Amino acid sequence: MSAEVRIVSIETIILDLPTIRPHTLSMVTMNRQSMTIVRLRCSDGIEGLGEGTTIGGLAYGPESPEGIKLTIDEYISPLLLGRDATRVQAAMDLVRKAVKGNHFSKCAVESALLDCQARRLDVPMSELLGGRRRDSLAIAWTLASGDTAKDIDEAQALLDQRRHKDFKLKIGAKSIEEDIGHVAAIRKALPDMASIRVDVNMAWREREAHKAIAALADAGCALVEQPVPGIAPLARLTRASSISIMADEVLIGPESALEAVTAHAADVFSIKIEQAGGLFAAAKVIAIAETAGISVYGGTMLEGPIGTIAAAQLMAGVKELPWGTEFFGPLLLTEEILEEPLLFKDFELKLPQGPGLGVMLNEDAISRFSRHGKPPSGLRVAG
Ligand code: MUC
Ligand code: MG
């Protein structure tokens, strides 16, 4: 590949998109999702896309859409402009040397570089990440309206549409008794073909978590995601639990994954490309989990379609996905920003077959929803 193909521009655009309903997690209720879209252009005319998206501004993780834009504009772009666009790993080595942390920003830029290179080679991005094992992925849905009856109606409608049959319930904002009642009521109301998991987003203390997990198991819940913060408490809960425990927030890249497998902190790892620090970093987390005999799951930061399809391109190559993925982020948004929407059908996301990410932005939607300096609104932080 010619070394004369250069990176000529890196554009960042913050989009603010409404959600179809309030989405309540233990730390925040979202009414909109904000995403920083990266558009990277090369001297051969090829363009690639990336996305940096968080949940609830700074409520969930250490980066915000505004911070991602600033990090890329002020620190990452100056490093990359004029560099060889065909050497993705070398470009990202430069970024890692000069920029500490900032995993979400790095992921967005790496995705755009990979999208370009895959388009240049005329292959789907999955082929640069080890190759596909499948063309579709099972997609769970999150019930998080904050109301049990509404959640039941929502789940039933999605089952009827054959869109989702695995449901993750967001708990931890209310008392444990209320949460257990909520889970038990939903489990009871839905048919056996539906599976129920919960995500506590670290809201419990270890002592109460032991009792709560036992009660969740009795209520028919199949898996508990990140009930407490920290690898050591998670490991103690995993040892004691009769149902599977999934790690999410503690997995912030390969080093943390090594610590987590050494402690046997969980039965399942939620792989998030942004939290891991990019697609290659997430691939390392997957390799560590697989080597240690821990199951792999495709997690989301509720990304829009660009981040979602980037994660899907990686997960399409994972050998076993016993818990599937939760790549439903685009379906939580009222607006479509792609030329051709992603295809969710028969409980699965069908991967595009085209080169790179396989998707294109709808330019009208991008200008309509781009923030253009408007102040953020629509977030309510819990507590
Ligand atoms: C998380 O913690 O897993 C994933 C689904 C959802 O509703 O929130 C995210 C974050
Ligand atoms: Mg989670």
XYZ file of C-alpha atoms and ligand atoms in Angstrom:
394
model
C 0.000 0.000 0.000
C 1.372 3.404 -0.987
C 2.701 5.518 1.864
C 1.540 8.577 -0.043
C -2.014 8.426 1.205
C -2.221 11.086 3.915
C -4.774 12.116 6.507
C -5.972 15.525 5.302
C -8.759 16.506 7.718
C -10.520 15.325 10.855
C -13.910 16.907 11.495
C -15.865 16.497 14.747
C -19.600 17.205 14.972
C -21.727 16.928 18.123
C -25.248 15.690 17.400
C -28.100 15.923 19.915
C -30.846 13.382 19.266
C -34.022 12.861 21.320
C -34.713 9.422 22.819
C -38.023 7.625 22.191
C -38.783 7.770 25.956
C -36.900 8.659 29.134
C -34.157 6.049 29.742
C -33.499 5.608 33.473
C -30.232 4.155 34.768
C -29.107 4.125 38.403
C -27.153 7.372 37.916
C -29.075 9.348 35.300
C -32.298 9.658 33.324
C -31.659 10.408 29.663
C -34.099 12.228 27.396
C -31.642 12.659 24.576
C -28.360 11.191 23.398
C -25.411 13.307 22.327
C -22.711 11.890 20.120
C -19.502 13.245 18.665
C -19.206 12.104 15.072
C -15.714 11.980 13.569
C -15.308 12.366 9.830
C -11.743 11.677 8.681
C -10.703 12.493 5.102
C -7.654 11.169 3.256
C -5.647 12.440 0.285
C -7.013 9.648 -1.937
C -10.548 11.021 -1.433
C -11.605 8.264 0.991
C -13.628 9.273 4.076
C -14.136 7.298 7.275
C -16.477 7.657 10.243
C -16.188 7.230 13.984
C -18.356 8.028 17.002
C -17.621 9.074 20.568
C -20.681 8.680 22.781
C -21.197 8.631 26.519
C -24.242 8.223 28.743
C -25.640 11.278 30.541
C -22.796 13.693 29.908
C -20.242 12.871 32.613
C -22.696 10.878 34.774
C -21.582 7.425 33.554
C -17.977 7.682 32.459
C -15.016 10.044 32.511
C -15.568 11.600 29.059
C -18.297 13.884 27.725
C -19.293 14.603 24.099
C -17.823 18.111 24.462
C -14.594 16.727 25.958
C -14.298 14.150 23.173
C -14.612 16.907 20.564
C -12.037 19.060 22.317
C -9.559 16.190 22.787
C -9.768 15.255 19.124
C -9.675 18.840 17.784
C -6.894 20.131 20.031
C -4.724 17.089 20.758
C -5.333 14.185 18.371
C -5.896 15.920 15.010
C -2.639 17.929 15.123
C -0.754 14.669 15.682
C -2.403 12.858 12.780
C -2.806 15.430 10.010
C -0.353 14.688 7.199
C 0.409 11.177 8.520
C 0.163 7.955 6.528
C -3.526 7.041 6.494
C -2.812 3.417 5.598
C -0.953 2.626 8.861
C -3.793 2.592 11.388
C -1.890 0.923 14.214
C 1.136 3.228 13.803
C -1.156 6.276 13.825
C -2.836 5.070 17.009
C 0.561 4.375 18.622
C 1.369 8.069 18.099
C -1.934 9.042 19.700
C -1.434 6.718 22.673
C 2.050 8.099 23.283
C 0.871 11.715 23.404
C -2.637 11.365 24.904
C -3.266 9.555 28.189
C -6.695 8.100 28.942
C -9.451 9.533 26.734
C -10.509 6.078 25.567
C -13.727 7.268 23.918
C -11.918 9.864 21.793
C -9.283 7.327 20.747
C -11.965 4.807 19.817
C -13.789 7.332 17.605
C -10.600 8.243 15.714
C -9.424 4.632 15.386
C -12.824 3.651 13.997
C -12.615 6.426 11.366
C -9.097 5.321 10.360
C -10.198 1.671 10.110
C -13.285 2.646 8.129
C -11.047 4.475 5.625
C -8.554 1.633 5.320
C -11.249 -1.014 4.913
C -12.969 1.098 2.216
C -9.592 1.505 0.509
C -9.120 -2.279 0.503
C -12.801 -2.734 -0.442
C -13.579 -5.059 2.483
C -15.953 -4.783 5.476
C -14.178 -3.435 8.571
C -14.598 -6.835 10.241
C -11.951 -8.197 7.823
C -9.311 -5.914 9.404
C -10.320 -7.155 12.849
C -9.781 -10.854 12.309
C -12.578 -11.693 9.870
C -16.288 -12.460 10.221
C -17.745 -15.567 11.734
C -21.342 -14.369 11.296
C -23.430 -11.797 9.413
C -25.941 -11.079 12.175
C -25.923 -10.592 15.929
C -28.562 -11.296 18.598
C -29.737 -7.986 20.090
C -31.074 -7.562 23.640
C -33.228 -4.545 24.577
C -33.081 -2.491 27.761
C -36.307 -1.856 29.656
C -35.679 1.400 31.522
C -38.848 3.507 31.401
C -38.846 3.650 35.206
C -42.333 2.062 35.335
C -43.080 -1.684 35.613
C -46.367 -1.693 33.665
C -44.884 0.386 30.847
C -41.850 -1.926 30.699
C -44.105 -4.992 30.398
C -46.111 -3.419 27.562
C -42.891 -2.380 25.814
C -41.384 -5.879 26.108
C -44.570 -7.557 24.891
C -44.732 -5.270 21.848
C -41.095 -6.014 20.991
C -41.687 -9.759 21.325
C -44.732 -9.475 19.052
C -42.634 -7.590 16.472
C -39.901 -10.288 16.789
C -37.426 -7.472 17.446
C -36.071 -8.511 20.884
C -36.539 -11.450 23.228
C -33.715 -10.815 25.704
C -34.414 -7.973 28.115
C -32.001 -6.116 30.360
C -33.663 -4.268 33.215
C -31.956 -1.192 34.613
C -32.199 -1.288 38.393
C -30.373 0.313 41.322
C -32.086 3.740 41.372
C -34.844 2.491 43.718
C -34.793 0.369 46.919
C -33.706 -3.255 46.556
C -37.196 -4.446 47.582
C -38.810 -2.330 44.853
C -36.250 -3.503 42.318
C -36.798 -7.192 43.120
C -40.582 -6.700 42.852
C -40.112 -4.974 39.502
C -37.942 -7.802 38.120
C -40.276 -10.534 39.449
C -43.352 -8.835 37.950
C -41.748 -8.501 34.517
C -40.418 -12.079 34.566
C -43.892 -13.348 35.477
C -45.677 -11.302 32.824
C -43.482 -12.349 29.898
C -43.471 -15.727 28.114
C -40.680 -18.281 28.694
C -38.994 -17.412 25.382
C -38.035 -14.045 26.906
C -34.906 -13.878 29.044
C -34.420 -11.366 31.848
C -31.124 -9.868 32.992
C -30.427 -6.838 35.185
C -27.815 -4.094 35.201
C -27.255 -2.404 38.573
C -24.552 -0.012 37.323
C -22.594 -0.384 40.596
C -25.414 1.006 42.758
C -25.261 -1.647 45.534
C -22.897 -2.316 48.415
C -21.404 -5.791 48.604
C -23.305 -6.927 51.708
C -26.738 -6.035 50.293
C -25.766 -7.330 46.848
C -25.308 -10.914 48.181
C -28.927 -11.025 49.376
C -30.287 -9.155 46.380
C -28.622 -11.492 43.860
C -30.073 -14.548 45.633
C -33.542 -12.931 45.473
C -33.063 -12.071 41.785
C -32.134 -15.690 41.063
C -35.355 -16.823 42.792
C -37.304 -14.314 40.689
C -36.030 -15.923 37.457
C -33.335 -13.420 36.544
C -30.572 -15.067 34.491
C -27.658 -12.640 34.934
C -26.611 -9.650 37.039
C -24.389 -6.985 35.473
C -21.937 -4.964 37.563
C -23.876 -4.950 40.876
C -21.038 -3.254 42.807
C -17.957 -1.205 41.946
C -14.484 -2.799 42.067
C -12.916 -6.058 40.941
C -12.449 -7.668 44.399
C -16.089 -7.301 45.574
C -17.311 -8.429 42.162
C -15.134 -11.559 42.437
C -16.572 -12.401 45.873
C -20.126 -12.015 44.538
C -19.310 -14.150 41.485
C -17.991 -16.933 43.719
C -21.175 -16.889 45.813
C -23.768 -16.422 43.059
C -25.873 -19.203 41.546
C -26.541 -17.030 38.450
C -24.024 -15.438 36.084
C -22.327 -12.176 36.997
C -21.208 -9.801 34.244
C -18.422 -7.202 34.507
C -18.911 -3.881 32.749
C -17.638 -0.658 34.357
C -14.468 -2.311 35.757
C -13.348 -3.228 32.225
C -11.509 -0.166 30.965
C -9.007 -1.854 28.673
C -6.692 -4.872 28.476
C -4.842 -4.232 31.774
C -8.096 -4.141 33.730
C -9.256 -7.264 31.884
C -6.092 -9.066 33.014
C -6.750 -8.009 36.611
C -10.365 -9.122 36.329
C -9.510 -12.593 34.988
C -6.769 -13.032 37.593
C -9.355 -12.341 40.301
C -12.041 -14.313 38.406
C -14.199 -11.250 38.900
C -17.042 -12.338 36.599
C -18.508 -15.106 34.458
C -19.149 -12.764 31.527
C -17.312 -9.678 30.220
C -19.302 -6.873 28.575
C -17.070 -5.680 25.751
C -17.463 -1.983 24.972
C -15.217 -0.636 22.248
C -15.167 2.897 23.682
C -14.598 1.913 27.306
C -11.794 -0.430 26.210
C -9.988 2.372 24.320
C -10.785 1.318 20.753
C -11.442 -1.662 18.524
C -7.966 -3.196 18.851
C -8.002 -2.705 22.636
C -11.453 -4.317 22.800
C -10.127 -7.220 20.707
C -7.424 -7.721 23.344
C -10.046 -7.723 26.122
C -11.950 -10.376 24.152
C -8.784 -12.476 23.741
C -8.043 -12.250 27.468
C -11.606 -13.279 28.360
C -11.631 -16.174 25.892
C -8.262 -17.440 27.107
C -9.518 -17.385 30.693
C -12.759 -19.189 29.814
C -14.935 -16.136 30.495
C -17.918 -15.532 28.188
C -17.956 -12.512 25.897
C -20.945 -10.164 25.467
C -21.345 -7.166 23.136
C -22.001 -4.169 25.405
C -23.076 -0.647 24.443
C -22.590 2.936 25.592
C -25.915 3.585 23.861
C -24.050 4.696 20.775
C -25.841 5.863 17.667
C -25.533 3.925 14.412
C -21.847 4.675 13.693
C -20.513 3.468 17.051
C -23.008 0.603 17.050
C -21.960 -0.728 13.675
C -18.262 -0.337 14.557
C -18.820 -2.562 17.610
C -20.861 -4.986 15.487
C -18.003 -5.276 12.963
C -15.764 -6.458 15.815
C -18.275 -8.785 17.464
C -19.069 -10.437 14.117
C -15.691 -12.169 14.472
C -16.057 -13.432 18.051
C -16.209 -17.223 18.253
C -18.951 -17.588 20.847
C -21.484 -15.051 22.063
C -23.672 -17.063 24.448
C -25.371 -13.894 25.809
C -25.503 -12.095 22.435
C -25.162 -8.321 22.296
C -27.139 -5.226 23.244
C -26.402 -3.142 20.149
C -29.816 -1.462 20.165
C -28.581 2.147 20.646
C -29.924 3.494 17.312
C -33.394 2.155 18.184
C -33.506 4.350 21.303
C -33.345 7.466 19.114
C -36.323 9.135 17.449
C -34.263 10.178 14.421
C -32.421 8.349 11.653
C -28.994 9.757 10.727
C -27.964 7.151 8.130
C -28.784 7.105 4.425
C -29.986 3.531 4.919
C -31.094 2.515 8.440
C -29.479 -0.484 10.136
C -31.598 -3.601 9.737
C -32.991 -5.062 12.990
C -35.104 -8.122 12.257
C -35.972 -11.495 13.813
C -34.245 -10.580 17.105
C -31.022 -9.749 15.283
C -29.015 -6.933 13.721
C -28.064 -7.826 10.148
C -24.578 -6.554 9.358
C -24.040 -4.480 6.208
C -21.974 -6.223 3.522
C -20.345 -3.113 2.021
C -16.773 -1.907 2.555
C -15.637 -0.256 5.805
C -18.390 0.289 8.330
C -20.837 -0.259 5.463
C -22.949 2.804 6.312
C -23.268 6.431 5.136
C -24.446 9.524 6.993
C -27.539 11.372 5.847
C -26.179 14.892 5.419
C -29.550 16.611 5.995
C -29.936 14.828 9.336
C -26.384 15.760 10.311
C -26.954 19.472 9.739
C -30.393 19.336 11.382
C -29.175 17.734 14.618
C -25.690 19.223 14.860
C -25.415 21.263 18.050
C -23.873 24.394 16.516
C -23.118 25.840 19.935
C -26.599 25.276 21.409
C -26.395 24.632 25.210
C -26.997 21.029 26.376
C -30.419 20.205 27.807
C -32.610 17.207 28.616
C -30.504 15.426 31.256
C -31.649 14.743 34.794
C -28.982 13.400 37.151
C -30.317 11.043 39.851
C -30.291 12.027 43.528
C -24.536 -0.140 30.611
O -24.162 0.077 31.737
O -24.458 -1.292 30.231
C -26.266 -0.426 28.131
C -27.589 -0.583 27.916
C -28.241 0.465 28.559
O -29.431 0.691 28.601
O -27.318 1.238 29.176
C -26.047 0.824 28.794
C -24.987 0.998 29.768
Mg -23.697 -2.045 32.151
